[in-house]
Amino acid sequence: NAEKIIPPIETHPLEPFLPGNAVLLMLGSFPPQKKRWSMDFFYPNLQNDMWRIIGIIFFLIKDISASGQKSFEQRTNHRIPQRKGIALYDTASAVRRLQ
């Protein structure tokens, strides 16, 4: 029997984003692996549509926060929830990725 290698436990790399005017808390699951990040902020993976949805809801523009095709603009993505009173964090603070 080959021994199974247990992946390490990863701790959440970001602090909760809690603007003082927050009226809504959006909870995700856990950030993707760092190699998939396009910025150091919540929902950093370009495959995730959260920032596009936020752009449509508040500005009627799908790509309000995209800066080109290969990254999100962190500065814009940080300002939108702050101005709109949206706090961001995830439901898990530590995980073990099995896949």
Coordinates of N, CA, C and O in Angstrom, one line a residue:
N1 N 0.8 -1.2 0.0 CA 0.0 0.0 0.0 C 0.9 1.3 0.0 O 1.7 1.4 0.8
A2 N 0.6 2.1 -0.9 CA 1.3 3.4 -1.0 C 0.7 4.3 0.0 O -0.6 4.4 0.1
E3 N 1.5 5.0 0.8 CA 0.9 6.0 1.7 C 0.4 7.2 1.0 O 1.0 7.7 0.1
K4 N -0.7 7.6 1.5 CA -1.3 8.9 0.9 C -0.6 10.1 1.5 O -0.4 10.1 2.7
I5 N -0.3 11.0 0.7 CA 0.3 12.2 1.1 C -0.8 13.2 1.4 O -1.6 13.5 0.6
I6 N -0.8 13.7 2.7 CA -1.8 14.6 3.1 C -1.4 16.0 2.8 O -0.3 16.4 3.2
P7 N -2.2 16.7 2.0 CA -1.8 18.1 1.6 C -1.7 19.0 2.9 O -2.5 18.7 3.9
P8 N -0.9 20.0 2.9 CA -0.8 20.9 4.0 C -2.1 21.7 4.2 O -2.9 21.9 3.3
I9 N -2.3 22.2 5.4 CA -3.4 23.1 5.7 C -3.0 24.5 5.3 O -1.9 25.0 5.6
E10 N -3.8 25.2 4.5 CA -3.6 26.5 4.1 C -4.4 27.5 4.9 O -5.6 27.2 5.2
T11 N -3.8 28.6 5.4 CA -4.6 29.6 6.1 C -5.0 30.7 5.2 O -4.2 30.9 4.2
H12 N -6.0 31.4 5.5 CA -6.5 32.4 4.6 C -5.5 33.5 4.5 O -5.0 34.0 5.5
P13 N -5.1 33.9 3.3 CA -4.1 34.9 3.1 C -4.5 36.4 3.2 O -3.7 37.3 3.2
L14 N -5.8 36.6 3.3 CA -6.3 38.0 3.4 C -7.0 38.3 4.7 O -7.7 37.4 5.2
E15 N -6.9 39.5 5.1 CA -7.7 40.0 6.3 C -9.1 40.3 5.8 O -9.3 40.6 4.6
P16 N -10.1 40.2 6.7 CA -11.5 40.5 6.2 C -11.5 42.0 5.8 O -10.8 42.8 6.3
F17 N -12.3 42.2 4.7 CA -12.4 43.6 4.2 C -13.7 44.1 4.8 O -14.8 43.7 4.5
L18 N -13.6 45.1 5.8 CA -14.7 45.5 6.6 C -14.8 47.1 6.6 O -14.4 47.7 7.6
P19 N -15.3 47.7 5.5 CA -15.4 49.1 5.5 C -16.4 49.6 6.6 O -17.3 48.9 7.0
G20 N -16.1 50.8 7.2 CA -16.9 51.3 8.3 C -18.4 51.5 7.9 O -19.3 51.5 8.8
N21 N -18.7 51.7 6.6 CA -20.1 51.9 6.2 C -20.8 50.6 5.7 O -21.8 50.7 5.1
A22 N -20.2 49.5 6.1 CA -20.7 48.2 5.6 C -22.2 47.9 6.0 O -22.5 48.1 7.2
V23 N -23.0 47.6 5.1 CA -24.4 47.2 5.3 C -24.7 45.8 4.8 O -25.7 45.2 5.0
L24 N -23.7 45.2 4.1 CA -23.8 43.9 3.5 C -22.5 43.1 3.7 O -21.4 43.7 3.5
L25 N -22.6 41.9 4.1 CA -21.4 41.0 4.1 C -21.5 39.9 3.1 O -22.5 39.1 3.1
M26 N -20.6 39.9 2.1 CA -20.6 38.9 1.1 C -19.5 37.9 1.5 O -18.4 38.2 1.8
L27 N -19.9 36.6 1.7 CA -19.0 35.5 2.0 C -18.8 34.6 0.9 O -19.7 34.1 0.2
G28 N -17.5 34.4 0.6 CA -17.1 33.4 -0.4 C -16.7 32.1 0.3 O -17.1 31.9 1.4
S29 N -16.0 31.3 -0.4 CA -15.6 30.0 0.2 C -14.1 30.1 0.7 O -13.8 30.1 1.9
F30 N -13.2 30.3 -0.3 CA -11.8 30.4 0.0 C -11.1 30.8 -1.2 O -11.5 30.4 -2.3
P31 N -10.0 31.6 -1.2 CA -9.3 32.0 -2.4 C -8.7 30.8 -3.1 O -8.3 29.8 -2.5
P32 N -8.6 31.0 -4.4 CA -7.9 29.9 -5.2 C -6.4 29.9 -4.9 O -5.9 30.8 -4.1
Q33 N -5.7 28.9 -5.4 CA -4.3 28.9 -5.2 C -3.7 30.2 -5.8 O -4.1 30.7 -6.7
K34 N -2.6 30.6 -5.1 CA -2.0 31.9 -5.5 C -1.6 32.0 -6.9 O -1.7 33.1 -7.5
K35 N -1.3 30.9 -7.6 CA -0.9 31.0 -9.0 C -2.0 31.4 -9.9 O -1.8 31.8 -11.0
R36 N -3.3 31.4 -9.4 CA -4.4 31.8 -10.2 C -4.9 33.2 -9.9 O -5.8 33.7 -10.4
W37 N -4.1 33.9 -9.0 CA -4.5 35.3 -8.6 C -4.1 36.2 -9.7 O -3.0 36.2 -10.3
S38 N -5.0 37.2 -9.9 CA -4.6 38.3 -10.8 C -4.5 39.6 -10.0 O -4.1 40.7 -10.6
M39 N -4.7 39.6 -8.7 CA -4.6 40.7 -7.8 C -4.6 40.2 -6.4 O -5.0 39.0 -6.1
D40 N -4.2 41.0 -5.4 CA -4.1 40.6 -4.0 C -5.4 41.1 -3.3 O -5.3 42.0 -2.4
F41 N -6.5 40.6 -3.7 CA -7.8 41.0 -3.1 C -8.8 39.9 -3.3 O -8.5 38.9 -4.0
F42 N -10.0 40.1 -2.8 CA -11.0 39.0 -2.9 C -11.4 38.8 -4.3 O -11.5 39.7 -5.1
Y43 N -11.8 37.5 -4.6 CA -12.2 37.1 -5.9 C -11.2 37.4 -7.0 O -11.4 38.1 -8.0
P44 N -9.9 37.0 -6.8 CA -8.8 37.4 -7.7 C -8.7 36.6 -9.0 O -8.0 36.9 -9.9
N45 N -9.4 35.5 -9.1 CA -9.3 34.6 -10.3 C -10.2 35.2 -11.4 O -11.4 35.4 -11.2
L46 N -9.6 35.3 -12.6 CA -10.3 35.8 -13.7 C -11.5 34.9 -14.2 O -12.4 35.4 -14.8
Q47 N -11.5 33.7 -13.8 CA -12.6 32.8 -14.1 C -13.8 33.1 -13.2 O -14.9 32.7 -13.6
N48 N -13.6 33.8 -12.1 CA -14.7 34.1 -11.2 C -15.4 35.3 -11.8 O -14.8 36.3 -12.1
D49 N -16.7 35.3 -11.9 CA -17.5 36.4 -12.5 C -18.0 37.4 -11.4 O -18.7 38.3 -11.8
M50 N -17.6 37.3 -10.2 CA -18.1 38.2 -9.2 C -17.9 39.7 -9.5 O -18.8 40.5 -9.4
W51 N -16.7 40.1 -9.9 CA -16.4 41.5 -10.2 C -17.2 42.0 -11.4 O -17.7 43.1 -11.5
R52 N -17.5 41.1 -12.4 CA -18.3 41.4 -13.5 C -19.7 41.6 -13.1 O -20.4 42.5 -13.6
I53 N -20.2 40.8 -12.2 CA -21.6 40.9 -11.7 C -21.7 42.2 -10.9 O -22.7 42.9 -11.1
I54 N -20.8 42.5 -10.1 CA -20.8 43.8 -9.4 C -20.8 45.0 -10.3 O -21.6 46.0 -10.1
G55 N -20.1 44.9 -11.4 CA -20.1 46.0 -12.4 C -21.4 46.1 -13.1 O -21.9 47.3 -13.3
I56 N -22.1 45.0 -13.4 CA -23.4 45.1 -14.0 C -24.4 45.7 -13.0 O -25.2 46.5 -13.3
I57 N -24.4 45.2 -11.7 CA -25.4 45.6 -10.7 C -25.3 47.1 -10.5 O -26.3 47.8 -10.5
F58 N -24.1 47.6 -10.3 CA -23.9 49.0 -9.9 C -23.7 50.0 -11.0 O -24.0 51.2 -10.9
F59 N -23.1 49.5 -12.1 CA -22.7 50.4 -13.2 C -23.3 50.1 -14.6 O -23.0 50.8 -15.5
L60 N -24.0 49.0 -14.7 CA -24.5 48.5 -15.9 C -23.4 48.2 -17.0 O -23.6 48.3 -18.2
I61 N -22.2 47.9 -16.5 CA -21.1 47.7 -17.3 C -20.4 46.4 -16.8 O -19.9 46.3 -15.7
K62 N -20.3 45.4 -17.7 CA -19.8 44.1 -17.3 C -18.3 44.1 -16.9 O -17.9 43.5 -15.9
D63 N -17.5 44.9 -17.6 CA -16.1 44.9 -17.3 C -15.5 46.1 -16.6 O -14.5 46.6 -16.9
I64 N -16.3 46.6 -15.7 CA -15.9 47.9 -15.0 C -14.6 47.7 -14.3 O -13.9 48.6 -14.2
S65 N -14.3 46.5 -13.8 CA -13.1 46.4 -13.0 C -12.0 45.6 -13.7 O -11.0 45.3 -13.1
A66 N -12.2 45.2 -14.9 CA -11.2 44.4 -15.6 C -10.2 45.4 -16.3 O -10.6 46.4 -16.9
S67 N -9.0 45.2 -16.1 CA -7.9 46.0 -16.8 C -7.3 45.1 -17.8 O -6.3 44.4 -17.5
G68 N -7.8 45.0 -19.0 CA -7.3 44.1 -20.0 C -7.9 42.7 -19.8 O -8.8 42.5 -19.0
Q69 N -7.3 41.7 -20.3 CA -7.8 40.4 -20.3 C -7.2 39.5 -19.2 O -7.7 38.5 -18.9
K70 N -6.0 39.9 -18.7 CA -5.3 39.0 -17.8 C -5.2 39.4 -16.4 O -4.5 38.8 -15.6
S71 N -5.9 40.4 -16.0 CA -5.9 40.8 -14.6 C -7.0 41.7 -14.3 O -7.6 42.3 -15.2
F72 N -7.4 41.8 -13.0 CA -8.4 42.7 -12.5 C -7.6 43.9 -12.0 O -6.5 43.8 -11.6
E73 N -8.2 45.0 -12.0 CA -7.6 46.2 -11.4 C -7.9 46.3 -9.9 O -9.0 46.6 -9.5
Q74 N -7.0 46.0 -9.1 CA -7.2 45.9 -7.7 C -7.7 47.2 -7.1 O -8.6 47.2 -6.2
R75 N -7.2 48.3 -7.5 CA -7.6 49.6 -7.0 C -9.1 49.8 -7.2 O -9.8 50.2 -6.3
T76 N -9.6 49.5 -8.4 CA -11.0 49.7 -8.7 C -11.8 48.7 -7.8 O -12.8 49.0 -7.2
N77 N -11.4 47.4 -7.8 CA -12.1 46.4 -7.0 C -12.1 46.7 -5.5 O -13.0 46.3 -4.8
H78 N -11.2 47.4 -5.0 CA -11.1 47.8 -3.6 C -12.1 48.9 -3.4 O -12.8 49.0 -2.3
R79 N -12.2 49.9 -4.3 CA -13.0 51.1 -4.1 C -14.5 50.7 -4.2 O -15.3 51.3 -3.5
I80 N -14.9 49.9 -5.1 CA -16.3 49.6 -5.3 C -17.0 49.1 -4.0 O -18.0 49.7 -3.6
P81 N -16.5 48.0 -3.4 CA -17.2 47.6 -2.2 C -17.1 48.6 -1.0 O -18.0 48.8 -0.2
Q82 N -16.0 49.4 -1.0 CA -15.9 50.4 0.0 C -17.0 51.5 -0.1 O -17.6 51.9 0.8
R83 N -17.1 52.0 -1.4 CA -18.2 53.0 -1.6 C -19.6 52.5 -1.5 O -20.5 53.2 -1.1
K84 N -19.8 51.2 -1.8 CA -21.1 50.6 -1.7 C -21.5 50.0 -0.4 O -22.6 49.5 -0.2
G85 N -20.5 50.0 0.6 CA -20.8 49.4 1.9 C -20.9 47.9 1.9 O -21.7 47.3 2.6
I86 N -20.0 47.3 1.2 CA -20.0 45.8 1.1 C -18.7 45.3 1.8 O -17.6 45.6 1.4
A87 N -18.9 44.5 2.8 CA -17.8 43.8 3.5 C -17.5 42.5 2.8 O -18.5 41.9 2.3
L88 N -16.3 42.0 2.7 CA -15.9 40.8 2.1 C -15.1 39.9 3.0 O -14.2 40.4 3.6
Y89 N -15.4 38.6 3.0 CA -14.6 37.6 3.6 C -15.0 36.3 3.1 O -15.9 36.2 2.2
D90 N -14.5 35.2 3.7 CA -14.8 33.9 3.2 C -15.3 33.0 4.4 O -15.0 33.4 5.6
T91 N -16.0 32.0 4.1 CA -16.5 31.1 5.2 C -15.5 30.2 5.9 O -15.7 29.7 6.9
A92 N -14.4 30.0 5.2 CA -13.3 29.2 5.8 C -12.1 30.1 6.0 O -11.7 30.9 5.2
S93 N -11.4 29.9 7.2 CA -10.2 30.6 7.5 C -9.0 29.7 7.3 O -7.8 30.1 7.2
A94 N -9.2 28.4 7.2 CA -8.2 27.4 6.9 C -8.8 26.2 6.1 O -9.9 25.8 6.5
V95 N -8.0 25.7 5.2 CA -8.5 24.6 4.4 C -7.4 23.6 4.0 O -6.2 24.0 4.1
R96 N -7.8 22.4 3.7 CA -6.8 21.5 3.1 C -7.4 21.1 1.7 O -8.4 20.5 1.6
R97 N -6.7 21.5 0.7 CA -7.1 21.2 -0.7 C -6.9 19.8 -1.0 O -5.7 19.3 -1.0
L98 N -7.9 19.0 -1.4 CA -7.7 17.6 -1.7 C -7.6 17.4 -3.2 O -7.2 16.3 -3.6
Q99 N -7.9 18.4 -4.0 CA -7.8 18.3 -5.4 C -7.1 19.5 -6.0 O -7.3 20.6 -5.5

